[in-house]
Short mmCIF file of C-alpha atoms in Angstrom, two decimals:
data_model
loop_
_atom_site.label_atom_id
_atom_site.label_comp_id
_atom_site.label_asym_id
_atom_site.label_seq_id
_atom_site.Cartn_x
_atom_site.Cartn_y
_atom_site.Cartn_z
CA UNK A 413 0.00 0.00 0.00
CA UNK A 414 0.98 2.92 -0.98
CA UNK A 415 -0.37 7.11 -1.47
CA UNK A 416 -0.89 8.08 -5.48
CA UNK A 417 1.35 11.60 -5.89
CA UNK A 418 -0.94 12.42 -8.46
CA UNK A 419 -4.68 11.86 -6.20
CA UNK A 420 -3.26 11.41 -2.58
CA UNK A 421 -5.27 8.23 -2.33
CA UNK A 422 -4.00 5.07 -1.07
CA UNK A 423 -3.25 2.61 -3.52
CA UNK A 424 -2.50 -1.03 -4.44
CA UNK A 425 1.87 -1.53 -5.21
CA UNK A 426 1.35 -4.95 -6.42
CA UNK A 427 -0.12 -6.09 -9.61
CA UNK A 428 -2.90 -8.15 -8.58
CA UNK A 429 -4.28 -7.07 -5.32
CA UNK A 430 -6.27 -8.91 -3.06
CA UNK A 431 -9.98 -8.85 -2.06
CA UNK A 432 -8.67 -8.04 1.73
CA UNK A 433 -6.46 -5.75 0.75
CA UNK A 434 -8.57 -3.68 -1.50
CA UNK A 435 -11.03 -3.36 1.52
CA UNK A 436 -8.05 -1.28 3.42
CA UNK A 437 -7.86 0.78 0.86
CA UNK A 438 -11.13 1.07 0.65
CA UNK A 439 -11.12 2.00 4.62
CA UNK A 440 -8.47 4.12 4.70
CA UNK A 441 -9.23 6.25 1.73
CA UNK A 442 -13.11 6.80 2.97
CA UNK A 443 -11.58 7.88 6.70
CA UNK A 444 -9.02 10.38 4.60
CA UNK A 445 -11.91 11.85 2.90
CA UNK A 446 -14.84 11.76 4.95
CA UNK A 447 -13.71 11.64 9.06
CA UNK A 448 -12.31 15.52 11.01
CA UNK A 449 -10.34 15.71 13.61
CA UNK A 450 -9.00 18.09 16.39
CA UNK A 451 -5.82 18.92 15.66
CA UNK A 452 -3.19 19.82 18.65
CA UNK A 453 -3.73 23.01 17.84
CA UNK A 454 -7.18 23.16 18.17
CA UNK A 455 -8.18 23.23 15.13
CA UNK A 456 -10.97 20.82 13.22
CA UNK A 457 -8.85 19.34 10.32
CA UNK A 458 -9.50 16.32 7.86
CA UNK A 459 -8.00 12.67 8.94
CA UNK A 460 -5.22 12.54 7.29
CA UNK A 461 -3.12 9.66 8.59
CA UNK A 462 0.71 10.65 9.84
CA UNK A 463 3.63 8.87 9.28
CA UNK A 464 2.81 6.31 12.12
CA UNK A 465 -0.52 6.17 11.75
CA UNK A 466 0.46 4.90 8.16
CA UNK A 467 2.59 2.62 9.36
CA UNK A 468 -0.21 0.95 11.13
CA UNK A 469 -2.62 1.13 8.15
CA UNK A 470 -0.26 -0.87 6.11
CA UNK A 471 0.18 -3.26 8.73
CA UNK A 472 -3.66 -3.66 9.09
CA UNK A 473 -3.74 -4.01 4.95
CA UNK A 474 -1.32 -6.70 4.87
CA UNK A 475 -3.08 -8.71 7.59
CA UNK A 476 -6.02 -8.30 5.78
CA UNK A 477 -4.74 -9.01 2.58
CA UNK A 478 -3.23 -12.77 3.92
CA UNK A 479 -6.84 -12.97 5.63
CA UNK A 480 -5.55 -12.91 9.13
CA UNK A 481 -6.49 -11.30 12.26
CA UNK A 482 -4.63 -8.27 13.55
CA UNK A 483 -3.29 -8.78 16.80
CA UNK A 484 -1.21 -5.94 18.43
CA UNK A 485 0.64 -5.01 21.43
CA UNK A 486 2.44 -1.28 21.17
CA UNK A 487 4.72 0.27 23.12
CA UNK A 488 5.24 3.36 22.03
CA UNK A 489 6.00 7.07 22.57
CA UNK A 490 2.96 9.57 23.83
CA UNK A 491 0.93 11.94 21.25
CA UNK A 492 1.70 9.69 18.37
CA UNK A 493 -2.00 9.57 17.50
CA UNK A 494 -1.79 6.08 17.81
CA UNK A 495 -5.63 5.90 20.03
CA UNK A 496 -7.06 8.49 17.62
CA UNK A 497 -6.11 5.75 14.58
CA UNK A 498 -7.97 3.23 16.09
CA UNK A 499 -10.96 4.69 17.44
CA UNK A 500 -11.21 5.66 13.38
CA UNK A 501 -10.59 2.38 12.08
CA UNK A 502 -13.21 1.14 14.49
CA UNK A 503 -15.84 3.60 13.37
CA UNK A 504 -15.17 3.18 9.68
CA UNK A 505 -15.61 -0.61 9.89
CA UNK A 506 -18.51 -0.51 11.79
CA UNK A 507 -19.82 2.09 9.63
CA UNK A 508 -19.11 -0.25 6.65
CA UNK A 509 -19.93 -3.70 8.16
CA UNK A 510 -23.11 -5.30 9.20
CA UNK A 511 -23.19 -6.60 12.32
CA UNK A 512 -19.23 -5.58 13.90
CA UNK A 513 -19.18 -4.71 17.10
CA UNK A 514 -16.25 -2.97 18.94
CA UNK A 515 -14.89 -2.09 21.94
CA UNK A 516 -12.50 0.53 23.24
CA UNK A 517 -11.28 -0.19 27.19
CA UNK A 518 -9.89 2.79 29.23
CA UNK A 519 -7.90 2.48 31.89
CA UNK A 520 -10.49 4.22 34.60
CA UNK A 521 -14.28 5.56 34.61
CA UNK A 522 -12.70 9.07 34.36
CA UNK A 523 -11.44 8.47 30.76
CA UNK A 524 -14.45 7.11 29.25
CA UNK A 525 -16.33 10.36 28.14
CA UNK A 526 -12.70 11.49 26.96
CA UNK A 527 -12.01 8.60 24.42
CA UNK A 528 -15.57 8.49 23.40
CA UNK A 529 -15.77 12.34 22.30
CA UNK A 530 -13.99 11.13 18.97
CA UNK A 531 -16.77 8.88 18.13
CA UNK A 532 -19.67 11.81 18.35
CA UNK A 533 -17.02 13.92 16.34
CA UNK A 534 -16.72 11.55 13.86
CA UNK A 535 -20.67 11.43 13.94
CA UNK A 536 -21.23 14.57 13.74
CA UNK A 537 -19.02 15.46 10.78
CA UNK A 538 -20.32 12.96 8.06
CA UNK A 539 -21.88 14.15 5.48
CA UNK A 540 -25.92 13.57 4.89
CA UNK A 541 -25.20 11.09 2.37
CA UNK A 542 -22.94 8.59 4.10
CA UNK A 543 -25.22 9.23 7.05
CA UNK A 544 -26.37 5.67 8.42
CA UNK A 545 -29.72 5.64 10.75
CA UNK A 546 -28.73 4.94 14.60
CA UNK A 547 -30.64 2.66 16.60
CA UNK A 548 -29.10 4.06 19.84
CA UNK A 549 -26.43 7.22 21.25
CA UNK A 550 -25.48 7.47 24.66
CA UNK A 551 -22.74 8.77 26.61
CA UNK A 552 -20.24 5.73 25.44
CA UNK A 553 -22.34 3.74 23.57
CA UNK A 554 -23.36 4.24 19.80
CA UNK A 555 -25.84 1.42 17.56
CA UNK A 556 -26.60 1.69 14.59
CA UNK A 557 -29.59 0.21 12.43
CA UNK A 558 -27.26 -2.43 10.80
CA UNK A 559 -26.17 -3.65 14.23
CA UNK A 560 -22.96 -2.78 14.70
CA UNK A 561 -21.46 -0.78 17.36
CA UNK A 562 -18.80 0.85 19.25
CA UNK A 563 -18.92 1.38 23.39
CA UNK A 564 -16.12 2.56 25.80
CA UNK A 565 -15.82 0.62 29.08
CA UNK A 566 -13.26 0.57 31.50
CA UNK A 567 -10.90 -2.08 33.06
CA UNK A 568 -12.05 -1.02 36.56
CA UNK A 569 -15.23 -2.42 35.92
CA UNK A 570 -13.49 -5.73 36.20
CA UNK A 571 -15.24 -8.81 35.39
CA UNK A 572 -18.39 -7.31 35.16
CA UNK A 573 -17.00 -5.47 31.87
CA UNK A 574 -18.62 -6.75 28.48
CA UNK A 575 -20.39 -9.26 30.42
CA UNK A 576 -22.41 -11.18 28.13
CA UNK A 577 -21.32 -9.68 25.04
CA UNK A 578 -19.50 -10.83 22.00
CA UNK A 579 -17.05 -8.35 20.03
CA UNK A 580 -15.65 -8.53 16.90
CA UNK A 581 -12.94 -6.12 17.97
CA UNK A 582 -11.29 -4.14 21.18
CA UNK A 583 -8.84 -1.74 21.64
CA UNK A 584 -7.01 -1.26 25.14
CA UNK A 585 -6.12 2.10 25.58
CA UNK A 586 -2.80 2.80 27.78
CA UNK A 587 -2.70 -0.41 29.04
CA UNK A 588 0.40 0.29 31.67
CA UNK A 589 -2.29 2.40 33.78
CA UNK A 590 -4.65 -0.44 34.08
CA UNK A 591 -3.43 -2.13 37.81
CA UNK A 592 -2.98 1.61 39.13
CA UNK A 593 -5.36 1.44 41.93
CA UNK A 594 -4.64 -2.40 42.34
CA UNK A 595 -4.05 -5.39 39.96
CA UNK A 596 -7.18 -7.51 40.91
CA UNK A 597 -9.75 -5.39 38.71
CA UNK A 598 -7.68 -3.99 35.49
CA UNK A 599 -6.55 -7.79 35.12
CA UNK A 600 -10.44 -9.00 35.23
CA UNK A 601 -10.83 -6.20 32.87
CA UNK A 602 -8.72 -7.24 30.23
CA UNK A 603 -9.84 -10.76 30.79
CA UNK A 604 -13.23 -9.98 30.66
CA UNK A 605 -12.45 -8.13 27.16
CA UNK A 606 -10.45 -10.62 25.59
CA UNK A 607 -13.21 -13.57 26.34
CA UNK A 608 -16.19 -11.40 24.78
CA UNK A 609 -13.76 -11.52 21.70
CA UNK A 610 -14.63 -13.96 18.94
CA UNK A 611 -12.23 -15.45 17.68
CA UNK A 612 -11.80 -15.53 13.81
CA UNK A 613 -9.91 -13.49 10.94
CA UNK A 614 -12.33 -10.62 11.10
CA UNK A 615 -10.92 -9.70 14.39
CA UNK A 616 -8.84 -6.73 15.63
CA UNK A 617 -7.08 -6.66 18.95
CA UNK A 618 -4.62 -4.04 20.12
CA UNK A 619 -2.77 -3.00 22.79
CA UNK A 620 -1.29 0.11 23.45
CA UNK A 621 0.63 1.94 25.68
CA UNK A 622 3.45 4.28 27.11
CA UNK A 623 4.70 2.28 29.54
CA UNK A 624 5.28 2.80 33.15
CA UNK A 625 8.63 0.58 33.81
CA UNK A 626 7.98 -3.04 34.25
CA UNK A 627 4.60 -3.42 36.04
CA UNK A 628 2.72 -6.43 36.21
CA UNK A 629 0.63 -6.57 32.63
CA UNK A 630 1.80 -4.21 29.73
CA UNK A 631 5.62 -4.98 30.37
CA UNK A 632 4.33 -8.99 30.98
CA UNK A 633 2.31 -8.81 27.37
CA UNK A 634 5.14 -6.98 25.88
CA UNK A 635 7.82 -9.76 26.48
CA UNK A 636 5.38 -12.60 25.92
CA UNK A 637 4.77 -10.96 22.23
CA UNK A 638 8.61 -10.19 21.56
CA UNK A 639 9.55 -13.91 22.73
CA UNK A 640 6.90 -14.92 20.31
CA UNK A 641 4.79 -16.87 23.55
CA UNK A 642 1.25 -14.71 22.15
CA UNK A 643 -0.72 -14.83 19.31
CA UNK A 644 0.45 -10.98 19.87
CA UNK A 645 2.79 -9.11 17.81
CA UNK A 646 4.88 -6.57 19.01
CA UNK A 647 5.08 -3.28 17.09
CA UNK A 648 6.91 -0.60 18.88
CA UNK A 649 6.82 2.78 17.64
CA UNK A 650 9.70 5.13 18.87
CA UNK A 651 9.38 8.65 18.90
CA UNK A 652 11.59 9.47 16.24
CA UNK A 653 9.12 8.32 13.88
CA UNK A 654 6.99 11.46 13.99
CA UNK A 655 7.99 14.30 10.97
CA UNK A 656 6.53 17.05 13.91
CA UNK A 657 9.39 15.85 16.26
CA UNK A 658 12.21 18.11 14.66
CA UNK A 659 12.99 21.78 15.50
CA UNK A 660 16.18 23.89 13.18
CA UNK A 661 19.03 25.09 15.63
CA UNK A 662 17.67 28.66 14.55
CA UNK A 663 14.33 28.29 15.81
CA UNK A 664 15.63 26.50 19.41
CA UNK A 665 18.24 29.15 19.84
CA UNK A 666 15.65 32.14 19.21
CA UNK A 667 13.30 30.00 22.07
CA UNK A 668 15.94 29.95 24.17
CA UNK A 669 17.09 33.61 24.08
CA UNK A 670 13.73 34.42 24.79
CA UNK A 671 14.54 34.01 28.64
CA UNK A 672 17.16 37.20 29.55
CA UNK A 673 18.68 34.86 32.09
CA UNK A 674 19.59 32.39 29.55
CA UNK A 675 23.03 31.67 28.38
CA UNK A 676 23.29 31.86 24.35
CA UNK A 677 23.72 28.17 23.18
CA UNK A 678 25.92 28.95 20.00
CA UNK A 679 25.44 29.92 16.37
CA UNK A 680 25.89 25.76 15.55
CA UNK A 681 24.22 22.61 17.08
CA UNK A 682 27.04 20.92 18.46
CA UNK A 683 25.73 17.16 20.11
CA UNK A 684 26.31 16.21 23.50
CA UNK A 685 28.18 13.18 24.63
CA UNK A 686 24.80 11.42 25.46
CA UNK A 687 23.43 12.66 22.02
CA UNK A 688 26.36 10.94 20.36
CA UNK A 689 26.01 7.52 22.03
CA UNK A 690 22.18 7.66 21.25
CA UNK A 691 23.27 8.01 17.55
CA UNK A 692 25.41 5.72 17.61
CA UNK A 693 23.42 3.20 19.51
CA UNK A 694 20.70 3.75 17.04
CA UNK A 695 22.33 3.22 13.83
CA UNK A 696 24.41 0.02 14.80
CA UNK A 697 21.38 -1.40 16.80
CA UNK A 698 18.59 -3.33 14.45
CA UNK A 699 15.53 -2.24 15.33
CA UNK A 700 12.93 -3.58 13.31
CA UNK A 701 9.68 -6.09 13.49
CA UNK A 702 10.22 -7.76 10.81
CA UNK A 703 10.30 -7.57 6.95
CA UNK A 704 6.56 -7.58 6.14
CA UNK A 705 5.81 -4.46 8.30
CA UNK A 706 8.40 -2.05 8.38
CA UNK A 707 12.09 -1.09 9.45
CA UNK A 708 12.74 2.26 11.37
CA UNK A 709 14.97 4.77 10.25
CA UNK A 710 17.72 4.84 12.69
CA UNK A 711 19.70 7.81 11.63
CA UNK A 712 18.67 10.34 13.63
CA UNK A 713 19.03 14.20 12.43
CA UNK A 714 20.15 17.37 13.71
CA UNK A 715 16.92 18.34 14.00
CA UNK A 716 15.39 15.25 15.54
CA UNK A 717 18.12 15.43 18.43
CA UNK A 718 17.40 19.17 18.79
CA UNK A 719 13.46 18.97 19.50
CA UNK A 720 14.61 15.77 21.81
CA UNK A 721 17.10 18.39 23.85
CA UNK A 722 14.16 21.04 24.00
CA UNK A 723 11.53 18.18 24.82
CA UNK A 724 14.20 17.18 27.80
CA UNK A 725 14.41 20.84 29.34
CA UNK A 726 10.86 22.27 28.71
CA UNK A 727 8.30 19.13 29.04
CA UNK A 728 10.57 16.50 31.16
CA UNK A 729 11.89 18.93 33.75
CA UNK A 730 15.70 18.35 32.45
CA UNK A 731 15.00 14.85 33.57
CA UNK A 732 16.61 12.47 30.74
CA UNK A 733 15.20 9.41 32.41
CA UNK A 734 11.84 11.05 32.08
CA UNK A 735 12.04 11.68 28.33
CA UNK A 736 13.21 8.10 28.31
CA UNK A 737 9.83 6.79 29.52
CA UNK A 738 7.61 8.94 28.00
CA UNK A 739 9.44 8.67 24.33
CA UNK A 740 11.33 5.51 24.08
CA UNK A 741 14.01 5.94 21.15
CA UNK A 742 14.34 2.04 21.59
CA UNK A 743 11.93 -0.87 22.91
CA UNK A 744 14.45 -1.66 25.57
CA UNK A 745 14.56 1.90 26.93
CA UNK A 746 10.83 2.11 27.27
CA UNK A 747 10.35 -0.56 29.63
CA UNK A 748 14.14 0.61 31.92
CA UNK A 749 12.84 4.29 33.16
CA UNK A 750 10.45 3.72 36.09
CA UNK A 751 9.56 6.56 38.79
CA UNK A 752 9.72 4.28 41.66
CA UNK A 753 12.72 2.59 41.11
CA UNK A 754 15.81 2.56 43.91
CA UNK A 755 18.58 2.98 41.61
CA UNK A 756 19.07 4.72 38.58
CA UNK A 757 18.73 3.77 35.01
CA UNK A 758 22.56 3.99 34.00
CA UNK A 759 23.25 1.63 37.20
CA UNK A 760 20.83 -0.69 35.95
CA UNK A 761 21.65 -0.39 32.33
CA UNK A 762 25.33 -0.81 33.52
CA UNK A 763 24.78 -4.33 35.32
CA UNK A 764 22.13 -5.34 32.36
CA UNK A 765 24.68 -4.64 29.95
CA UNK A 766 27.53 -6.76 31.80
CA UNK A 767 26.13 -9.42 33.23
CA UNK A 768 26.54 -12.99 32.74
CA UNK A 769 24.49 -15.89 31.45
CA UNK A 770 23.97 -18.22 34.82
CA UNK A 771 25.68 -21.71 34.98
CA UNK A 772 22.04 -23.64 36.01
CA UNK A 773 18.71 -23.15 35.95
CA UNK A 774 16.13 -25.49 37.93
CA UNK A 775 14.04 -26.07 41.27
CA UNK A 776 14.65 -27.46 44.65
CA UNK A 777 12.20 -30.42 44.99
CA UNK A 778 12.27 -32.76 47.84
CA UNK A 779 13.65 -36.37 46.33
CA UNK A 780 12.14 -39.90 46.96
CA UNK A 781 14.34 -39.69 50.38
CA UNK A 782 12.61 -36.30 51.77
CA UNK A 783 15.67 -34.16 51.35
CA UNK A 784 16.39 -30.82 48.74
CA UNK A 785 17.87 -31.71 45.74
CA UNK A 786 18.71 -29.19 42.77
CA UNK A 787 16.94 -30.46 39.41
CA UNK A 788 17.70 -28.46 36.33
CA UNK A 789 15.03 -27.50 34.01
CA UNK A 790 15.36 -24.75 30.95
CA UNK A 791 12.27 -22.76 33.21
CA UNK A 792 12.95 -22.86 36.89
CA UNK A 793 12.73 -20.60 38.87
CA UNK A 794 16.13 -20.36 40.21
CA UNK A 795 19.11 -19.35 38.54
CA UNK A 796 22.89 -20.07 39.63
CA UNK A 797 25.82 -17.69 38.45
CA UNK A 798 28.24 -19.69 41.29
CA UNK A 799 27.58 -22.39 43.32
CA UNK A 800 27.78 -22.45 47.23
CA UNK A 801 30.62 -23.06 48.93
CA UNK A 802 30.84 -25.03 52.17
CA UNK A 803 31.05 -23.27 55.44
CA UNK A 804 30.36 -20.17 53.72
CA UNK A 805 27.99 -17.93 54.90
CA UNK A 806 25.43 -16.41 52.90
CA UNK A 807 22.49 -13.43 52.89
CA UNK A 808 18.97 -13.32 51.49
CA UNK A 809 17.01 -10.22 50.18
CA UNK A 810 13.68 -10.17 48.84
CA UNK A 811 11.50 -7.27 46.97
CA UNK A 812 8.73 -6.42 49.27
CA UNK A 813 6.94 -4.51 46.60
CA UNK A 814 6.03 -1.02 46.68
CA UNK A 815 2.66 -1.41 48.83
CA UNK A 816 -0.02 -2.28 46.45
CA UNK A 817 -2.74 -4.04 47.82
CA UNK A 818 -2.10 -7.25 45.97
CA UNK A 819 1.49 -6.75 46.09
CA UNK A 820 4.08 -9.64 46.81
#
């Protein structure tokens, strides 16, 4: 898939497209012509899908175009319009299909109304003749006469979410936030979600999320995709990605010489140390999904690194670790900045970075004559790096948790 210079549209690259694939086009092209949005400005604009958002469209066309399912699990960077994509995909295809009904799960009650404003935008700017009749609009729910639908819940309702229902697709917004106020109910949540889901190629699931370190579910579902243990694929979307995420040295100097107090940064960008390494890091590193979707540039530009120094004073409080967590330049670092953590990222990224495969792996079971005994297995749960020595004496530590209710 592919946009026409010529007409815009989005268009077949292959000579003899198929049925599924011509339907994304289809999709795409009527949400570029016929769906507004809010820009960040504040301004109503027509979808037009950004460079990520595209990435995600093609993605969707070539699962639909092998007759698969999409199944999704994104970390990624925040204000990516990754949410707003969705919530349009989800309207156009229930718009266009009899009978598909979708879901989008918040993280709390609070965001419902928030997430659901897009769909009465999107209903309110079609035009008369693409108009279908609505059996039913509430606050988070919308029907229409060809019975399809899309409703917001939220993963605090726990297992009572969706109870009863069956979906054709879901979307979990910011998944990281859903064990917040406790683990018990954003888990049932989720659950509850993915068993209303039916099962078959017509169906979309996606998660999404900045992340929050390495809680309990997002970071879980995040490893389980990228060790390929979930029907899941991983599709992580660094910052970098975004054409808005780039500022000239002109243009930051002037902002900065705005404050009297300021010192003048120079008449030339010059990188810092930690600019260099990430530069380096990022061209020599591979990261990519895999040949079918896509593979990220990785050669970031002066300007890129500029609007990631201005992001790092002005939004992130000078805090690098913060900009780290809330725009991952790599999947790795999304998951490594946490707010709660003891010790720092570079001490953790240090001892990551040199440590050692162990010499065993296995469990302590009892043995037919009632005593410990050490049995290896690829999965234990205990890992040796150096074996005990005899008349040695030794120390335990445990992580008590942070005080959740259903901590450890």
């Amino acid at each position: 898939m592919k946009r026409d210079p010529e007409t815009g549209l989005l268009v077949s690259y292959g000579p003899d497209p198929s049925d599924g694939l011509l339907d994304a086009l289809d999709i795409f092209n009527w949400i570029e012509s016929e769906l507004w949005v809010v820009s960040k400005e504040g301004e109503k604009v027509p979808f037009k899908l950004n460079p990520v958002q595209t990435l995600l469209a093609q993605y969707v066309a070539h699962c639909w175009a092998q007759g698969n399912a999409v199944w999704l699990v994104i970390p990624k960077g925040r204000q990516m319009g990754i949410s707003t994509f969705w919530k349009a995909l989800f309207f156009a295809v229930s718009l266009h299909r009899e009978g598909f009904l979708s879901v989008v799960m918040s993280h709390d009650e609070n965001s419902v109304s928030k997430i659901f404003r897009h769909t009465h935008s999107f209903l309110d700017s079609l035009r008369p003749e693409v108009f279908r009749p609505l059996q039913s609009r509430q606050g988070n729910y919308v029907r229409w006469d060809h019975e399809s639908s899309i409703q917001v819940c939220s993963a605090q309702s726990g297992d009572a979410a969706l109870r009863g229902d069956k979906i054709n697709a879901i979307h979990f917004s910011e998944v990281a936030n859903y064990c917040d106020k406790g683990e018990t109910k954003g888990k049932a949540g989720y659950k509850a979600g993915m068993q209303a889901l039916v099962r078959n190629r017509r169906a979309m699931v996606v998660m999404e999320s900045t992340a929050k370190g390495r809680e309990a579910m997002f970071y879980a579902n995040c490893e389980l995709a990228r060790k390929g243990g979930t029907q899941f694929v991983l599709f992580f979307l660094p910052w970098y990605l975004m054409d808005e995420y780039s500022v000239t040295w002109e243009d930051y100097r002037a902002e900065v010489l705005t404050n009297p107090k300021a010192d003048d940064p120079g008449e030339e960008f010059v990188p810092t140390e930690d600019e260099i390494l990430l530069r380096a890091k990022l061209r020599d590193m591979q990261v990519s999904l895999d040949e079918v979707t896509y593979r990220h540039p990785v050669n970031l530009t002066d300007e890129q690194l500029i609007w990631r120094r201005r992001q790092i004073a002005d939004q992130c409080l000078g805090d690098v670790e913060v900009f780290k967590r809330e725009f991952p330049s790599f999947y790795e670092e999304a998951f490594t900045s946490t707010e709660t953590c003891m010790f720092s990222n570079e001490t953790l990224t240090h001892y990551r970075d040199t440590s050692r495969t162990c010499s065993a792996r296995g469990n302590v079971l009892f043995n037919d004559a009632g005593k410990p005994e050490f049995y290896t297995h690829h999965k234990g749960n205990l890992r040796v790096w150096s074996h005990p020595r005899p008349g040695s004496t030794y120390t335990i530590g445990a992580d008590v948790a942070s005080g959740a209710p259903n901590g450890d």
